[in-house]
Coordinates of C-alpha atoms (C1' of nucleotides) in Angstrom, one line a residue:
Chain A
M1 CA -155.8 -2.0 22.9
K2 CA -156.0 -5.6 23.7
R3 CA -155.4 -5.9 27.4
N4 CA -154.1 -9.4 27.6
T5 CA -153.6 -12.9 26.1
L6 CA -154.0 -16.4 27.4
A7 CA -150.2 -16.5 27.8
S8 CA -150.1 -13.3 29.9
L9 CA -152.8 -14.6 32.2
I10 CA -150.8 -17.8 32.7
W11 CA -147.8 -15.5 33.5
V12 CA -149.7 -13.7 36.2
R13 CA -150.9 -16.9 37.8
I14 CA -147.4 -18.4 37.9
T15 CA -145.8 -15.2 39.2
R16 CA -148.4 -14.8 42.0
F17 CA -148.2 -18.4 42.9
T18 CA -144.4 -18.3 43.2
H19 CA -144.5 -15.2 45.4
Q20 CA -147.3 -16.4 47.6
S21 CA -146.0 -19.9 48.1
A22 CA -142.6 -18.4 49.0
L23 CA -144.3 -16.3 51.7
L24 CA -146.1 -19.5 52.9
S25 CA -142.9 -21.5 52.8
N26 CA -140.9 -18.9 54.6
D27 CA -143.5 -18.7 57.3
F28 CA -143.5 -22.4 57.7
L29 CA -139.7 -22.6 57.8
K30 CA -139.5 -19.9 60.4
S31 CA -139.8 -22.5 63.1
F32 CA -136.7 -24.2 61.7
D33 CA -134.9 -20.9 61.7
I34 CA -134.1 -21.0 58.0
T35 CA -135.4 -19.4 54.8
A36 CA -136.7 -21.1 51.7
A37 CA -133.8 -19.7 49.6
Q38 CA -131.3 -21.0 52.2
F39 CA -133.0 -24.4 52.2
D40 CA -132.9 -24.6 48.5
V41 CA -129.2 -23.9 48.5
L42 CA -128.4 -26.3 51.4
N43 CA -130.4 -29.0 49.6
Q44 CA -128.4 -28.6 46.3
I45 CA -125.1 -28.7 48.2
G46 CA -126.2 -31.7 50.1
T47 CA -127.1 -33.5 46.9
Y48 CA -124.0 -32.6 44.8
Q49 CA -121.3 -31.8 47.3
P50 CA -118.5 -31.2 47.0
L51 CA -118.9 -28.7 44.2
S52 CA -117.5 -25.4 43.2
Q53 CA -119.2 -22.1 43.6
S54 CA -119.8 -21.6 39.9
E55 CA -121.3 -25.1 39.5
L56 CA -123.7 -24.3 42.3
A57 CA -124.6 -21.0 40.8
E58 CA -125.4 -22.7 37.5
K59 CA -127.6 -25.4 39.2
I60 CA -129.9 -22.8 40.8
T61 CA -129.6 -20.2 38.0
I62 CA -128.2 -17.5 40.2
S63 CA -125.5 -15.0 39.3
A64 CA -121.9 -15.4 40.5
G65 CA -122.3 -12.4 42.7
G66 CA -125.6 -13.7 44.2
I67 CA -124.1 -17.1 45.1
S68 CA -121.1 -15.4 46.7
R69 CA -123.3 -13.3 49.0
M70 CA -125.6 -16.2 49.8
L71 CA -122.7 -18.5 50.7
S72 CA -121.2 -15.8 52.9
R73 CA -124.3 -15.7 54.9
L74 CA -124.5 -19.5 55.1
E75 CA -120.9 -19.6 56.1
R76 CA -121.4 -16.9 58.7
D77 CA -124.2 -19.0 60.2
G78 CA -122.0 -22.1 60.2
Y79 CA -124.0 -24.2 57.7
I80 CA -121.3 -24.5 55.0
Q81 CA -117.6 -24.3 54.5
R82 CA -115.5 -23.3 51.6
T83 CA -112.3 -25.3 51.5
S84 CA -109.5 -24.1 49.2
E85 CA -108.0 -27.5 48.4
W86 CA -105.3 -27.7 45.7
K87 CA -106.5 -25.1 43.1
T88 CA -110.2 -25.3 43.4
K89 CA -112.5 -23.9 46.1
W90 CA -114.9 -26.6 47.1
I91 CA -118.2 -26.0 49.0
S92 CA -119.6 -28.5 51.4
L93 CA -122.0 -28.7 54.3
T94 CA -120.7 -28.5 57.9
D95 CA -122.1 -31.0 60.4
K96 CA -124.4 -28.3 61.5
G97 CA -125.6 -27.8 57.9
E98 CA -126.0 -31.5 57.4
A99 CA -128.1 -31.8 60.5
K100 CA -130.2 -28.8 59.6
L101 CA -130.9 -30.2 56.1
E102 CA -131.7 -33.6 57.6
S103 CA -134.1 -32.2 60.1
V104 CA -136.0 -29.8 57.7
F105 CA -136.1 -31.9 54.6
E106 CA -139.0 -34.2 55.1
H107 CA -141.1 -31.4 56.6
Q108 CA -140.5 -29.1 53.6
L109 CA -141.2 -31.9 51.2
A110 CA -144.5 -32.7 53.0
F111 CA -145.4 -29.0 53.0
Q112 CA -144.9 -28.7 49.3
T113 CA -146.6 -31.9 48.6
S114 CA -149.7 -31.2 50.6
L115 CA -150.1 -27.7 49.0
M116 CA -150.4 -29.4 45.6
E117 CA -152.3 -32.4 46.6
D118 CA -154.9 -30.3 48.4
C119 CA -156.0 -28.9 45.0
L120 CA -154.9 -31.2 42.2
S121 CA -155.5 -34.8 41.4
R122 CA -152.6 -37.1 40.7
E123 CA -153.4 -36.9 37.0
E124 CA -153.6 -33.1 37.1
Q125 CA -150.2 -33.0 38.8
K126 CA -148.7 -35.2 36.1
T127 CA -150.1 -32.9 33.4
L128 CA -148.9 -29.8 35.2
Y129 CA -145.4 -31.2 35.6
K130 CA -145.2 -32.0 31.9
L131 CA -146.4 -28.6 30.8
M132 CA -144.2 -26.7 33.3
T133 CA -141.2 -28.8 32.3
K134 CA -141.8 -27.8 28.7
V135 CA -142.0 -24.1 29.3
Q136 CA -139.2 -24.0 31.9
R137 CA -136.8 -25.9 29.5
H138 CA -137.8 -23.5 26.7
T139 CA -137.1 -20.4 28.9
E140 CA -133.8 -21.9 30.1
K141 CA -132.8 -22.4 26.4
E142 CA -133.7 -18.8 25.6
L143 CA -131.7 -17.6 28.5
G144 CA -128.7 -19.5 27.4
Q145 CA -128.4 -17.8 24.0
Chain B
M1 CA -135.0 -41.1 52.6
K2 CA -137.3 -40.3 49.7
R3 CA -135.6 -37.4 47.9
N4 CA -138.7 -35.9 46.2
T5 CA -142.3 -36.1 45.2
L6 CA -144.1 -35.2 42.0
A7 CA -145.3 -32.1 43.8
S8 CA -141.8 -31.0 44.7
L9 CA -140.6 -31.5 41.1
I10 CA -143.4 -29.3 39.9
W11 CA -142.3 -26.8 42.6
V12 CA -138.8 -26.6 41.3
R13 CA -140.0 -26.2 37.7
I14 CA -142.3 -23.3 38.6
T15 CA -139.7 -21.6 40.7
R16 CA -136.9 -21.9 38.1
F17 CA -139.3 -20.7 35.4
T18 CA -140.3 -17.7 37.3
H19 CA -136.8 -16.7 38.1
Q20 CA -135.5 -17.3 34.6
S21 CA -138.3 -15.6 32.8
A22 CA -137.8 -12.6 35.1
L23 CA -134.2 -12.4 34.0
L24 CA -135.3 -12.6 30.4
S25 CA -138.0 -10.1 30.9
N26 CA -135.8 -7.6 32.7
D27 CA -133.2 -8.0 29.9
F28 CA -135.9 -7.3 27.3
L29 CA -137.3 -4.3 29.2
K30 CA -133.9 -2.8 29.6
S31 CA -134.2 -1.1 26.3
F32 CA -137.3 0.6 27.7
D33 CA -135.4 1.6 30.8
I34 CA -137.8 -0.1 33.2
T35 CA -137.9 -3.3 35.2
A36 CA -140.4 -6.1 35.1
A37 CA -141.5 -5.3 38.7
Q38 CA -142.0 -1.7 37.9
F39 CA -144.0 -2.5 34.7
D40 CA -146.2 -4.8 36.7
V41 CA -147.0 -2.0 39.2
L42 CA -147.5 0.6 36.5
N43 CA -149.8 -1.7 34.7
Q44 CA -151.9 -2.3 37.8
I45 CA -152.1 1.4 38.6
G46 CA -153.1 2.1 34.9
T47 CA -155.9 -0.4 35.2
Y48 CA -157.3 0.5 38.5
Q49 CA -156.4 4.2 39.1
P50 CA -157.0 6.0 41.2
L51 CA -156.5 3.6 44.1
S52 CA -155.0 3.7 47.6
Q53 CA -151.6 2.3 48.4
S54 CA -153.1 -0.6 50.4
E55 CA -155.5 -1.6 47.7
L56 CA -152.5 -1.7 45.3
A57 CA -150.5 -3.8 47.7
E58 CA -153.4 -6.2 48.0
K59 CA -153.7 -6.6 44.3
I60 CA -150.1 -7.5 43.7
T61 CA -149.7 -9.4 47.0
I62 CA -146.9 -7.3 48.4
S63 CA -146.4 -6.0 51.9
A64 CA -147.3 -2.5 52.9
G65 CA -143.6 -1.7 53.4
G66 CA -142.8 -3.2 50.0
I67 CA -145.3 -1.1 48.1
S68 CA -144.2 2.0 50.0
R69 CA -140.6 1.6 48.8
M70 CA -141.6 0.7 45.3
L71 CA -143.8 3.7 45.0
S72 CA -141.1 6.0 46.3
R73 CA -138.8 4.8 43.5
L74 CA -141.6 5.2 40.9
E75 CA -142.4 8.7 42.3
R76 CA -138.7 9.7 42.3
D77 CA -138.5 8.6 38.6
G78 CA -141.6 10.6 37.8
Y79 CA -143.9 7.8 36.8
I80 CA -146.6 8.1 39.5
Q81 CA -147.9 10.7 41.9
R82 CA -149.5 10.4 45.3
T83 CA -152.1 13.0 45.9
S84 CA -153.4 13.5 49.4
E85 CA -157.0 14.5 48.5
W86 CA -159.5 14.9 51.3
K87 CA -158.6 12.0 53.7
T88 CA -157.2 9.3 51.4
K89 CA -153.9 9.2 49.6
W90 CA -154.6 8.3 45.9
I91 CA -152.1 6.9 43.6
S92 CA -152.2 7.6 39.9
L93 CA -149.9 7.7 36.9
T94 CA -148.3 10.9 35.7
D95 CA -148.3 11.7 32.0
K96 CA -144.8 10.3 31.9
G97 CA -146.0 7.1 33.6
E98 CA -149.0 6.9 31.3
A99 CA -146.7 7.3 28.2
K100 CA -144.3 4.7 29.5
L101 CA -147.0 2.2 30.1
E102 CA -148.5 2.8 26.7
S103 CA -145.2 2.5 24.9
V104 CA -144.1 -0.7 26.7
F105 CA -147.4 -2.6 27.0
E106 CA -147.8 -4.2 23.7
H107 CA -144.1 -5.2 23.5
Q108 CA -144.2 -6.9 26.9
L109 CA -147.4 -8.6 26.0
A110 CA -145.9 -9.9 22.8
F111 CA -142.8 -11.0 24.6
Q112 CA -144.8 -13.0 27.2
T113 CA -147.1 -14.5 24.6
S114 CA -144.3 -15.6 22.3
L115 CA -142.4 -17.3 25.1
M116 CA -145.5 -19.5 25.8
E117 CA -146.5 -20.0 22.2
D118 CA -143.1 -21.1 21.2
C119 CA -143.4 -24.2 23.3
L120 CA -147.1 -24.9 24.0
S121 CA -150.1 -25.4 21.8
R122 CA -153.3 -23.5 22.3
E123 CA -154.9 -26.5 24.1
E124 CA -151.9 -26.9 26.3
Q125 CA -152.0 -23.3 27.3
K126 CA -155.6 -23.6 28.2
T127 CA -154.9 -26.6 30.4
L128 CA -151.9 -24.9 32.0
Y129 CA -154.0 -21.8 32.7
K130 CA -156.7 -23.9 34.4
L131 CA -154.3 -25.9 36.5
M132 CA -152.2 -22.8 37.6
T133 CA -155.4 -21.0 38.4
K134 CA -156.4 -23.8 40.7
V135 CA -153.2 -24.0 42.6
Q136 CA -152.7 -20.2 42.8
R137 CA -156.2 -19.7 44.2
H138 CA -155.5 -22.4 46.7
T139 CA -152.2 -20.9 47.8
E140 CA -153.9 -17.5 48.1
K141 CA -156.6 -18.9 50.3
E142 CA -154.0 -20.6 52.5
L143 CA -152.1 -17.4 52.8
G144 CA -155.2 -15.5 53.9
Q145 CA -155.9 -17.7 56.9
Chain C
dA1 C1' -161.9 19.6 74.0
dA2 C1' -158.8 15.6 75.3
dT3 C1' -157.7 11.0 74.9
dC4 C1' -158.1 6.6 72.9
dT5 C1' -158.4 3.3 68.9
dT6 C1' -158.0 2.2 64.5
dT7 C1' -156.0 2.1 60.0
dA8 C1' -152.5 3.7 56.6
dT9 C1' -147.9 4.7 55.6
dT10 C1' -143.1 4.9 56.6
dT11 C1' -138.8 3.4 58.2
dG12 C1' -134.9 0.4 60.2
dA13 C1' -132.5 -3.7 59.8
dC14 C1' -132.4 -7.6 57.0
dT15 C1' -132.4 -11.2 53.0
dA16 C1' -131.9 -12.0 48.2
dG17 C1' -130.8 -10.9 44.2
dT18 C1' -128.8 -8.1 39.6
dC19 C1' -124.9 -6.1 36.8
dA20 C1' -120.4 -4.4 36.1
dA21 C1' -115.9 -3.6 37.7
dT22 C1' -112.2 -5.4 40.4
dT23 C1' -109.2 -8.6 42.5
dG24 C1' -106.9 -13.2 42.6
dA25 C1' -104.8 -17.3 40.9
dT26 C1' -103.3 -20.5 37.4
dC27 C1' -101.4 -21.5 33.3
dA28 C1' -99.2 -20.7 28.8
dA29 C1' -95.8 -18.7 26.3
dG30 C1' -92.0 -15.2 25.3
Chain D
dC1 C1' -88.5 -15.6 35.3
dT2 C1' -92.0 -12.3 33.9
dT3 C1' -95.8 -11.0 31.3
dG4 C1' -100.4 -11.7 29.8
dA5 C1' -104.7 -14.3 29.2
dT6 C1' -108.3 -16.7 31.3
dC7 C1' -111.6 -18.0 34.6
dA8 C1' -113.4 -17.7 39.5
dA9 C1' -114.8 -15.1 43.2
dT10 C1' -115.7 -10.7 45.5
dT11 C1' -117.5 -6.2 45.9
dG12 C1' -120.0 -1.6 45.1
dA13 C1' -124.2 0.3 44.0
dC14 C1' -128.7 -0.9 43.1
dT15 C1' -133.6 -3.0 43.0
dA16 C1' -137.1 -5.6 45.4
dG17 C1' -138.8 -7.5 48.9
dT18 C1' -139.8 -9.1 54.3
dC19 C1' -141.2 -8.1 59.2
dA20 C1' -141.9 -5.3 63.0
dA21 C1' -141.8 -1.0 65.3
dA22 C1' -142.7 3.9 64.8
dT23 C1' -145.6 7.7 63.0
dA24 C1' -149.6 10.0 61.3
dA25 C1' -154.1 11.2 60.7
dA26 C1' -159.0 10.4 61.6
dG27 C1' -162.8 9.2 64.1
dA28 C1' -165.1 7.8 68.2
dT29 C1' -165.7 8.1 73.3
dT30 C1' -165.8 9.9 77.6

DNA sequence: AATCTTTATTTGACTAGTCAATTGATCAAG
DNA sequence: CTTGATCAATTGACTAGTCAAATAAAGATT
């Protein structure tokens, strides 16, 4: 039996990279007392607030249940608030959340950037971006039908 | 403040792809009554058995605790066995595990392959593989030091 | 033989997520 | 009004993983 294809090898590389870079990222963010997943959510809220829970879930491709739990933790830690104004429940950052995002943002950006720049040229990065965009869009489309 | 870099955009694409393709994959594997993570582990064991728990953990870049829990579930479901021969604990597939791997393998391979081939040419796949290998190797190296 | 060190594995307390069933609230008729 | 339909959010029961502390099992040292 054929043990693998080019596609499956790509798959493994991408999966391992995601997992390993998450470990690295979490380790790095530890000093800011926040996790990579939490940062991702705070960042989205910061960019699009105010927004509803389902809009947020959609943006980060997470289930309704998943976002509910994540927001409970962030609310418990005082980073976000859920205000039930009129008929919709809006999510927004608290001052504490805003400050946290502000203080972490540039470091996280620099961290991600250096990890790529350490091993890929500008041209290679452009190519990788183009290819990953293609495949991610395709997967997203598949998922939606 | 600069909101992002090319590297951070790549990051988002890769992360979203991994998450979305895992959803797709799990959905597909549902009919085989197995998850993508379990398949990954069974596949590694099938390829390298017999091997110790820590060797396996190393191969899939998972923590010792993580592999312990995963193997407990796989053992509970009858897919693997842990035999304490002489002084080392060896992991291997049971007949049921072997059969499961055998029956799922080609489908999963075809699934992964088609998702890539649907949107990338052969040349693009080669390029993507080369670039992802570079960045994954780099991340792995970072992680190890 | 008895203790000490090392290395492998497990376990407790979490985060992060899934799916499916339930609960809640708003609106559109009957 | 009340009775459903609809859509949002929560919750229960899981999987999958982390880190750190606790155990286990050998092997080496005194």
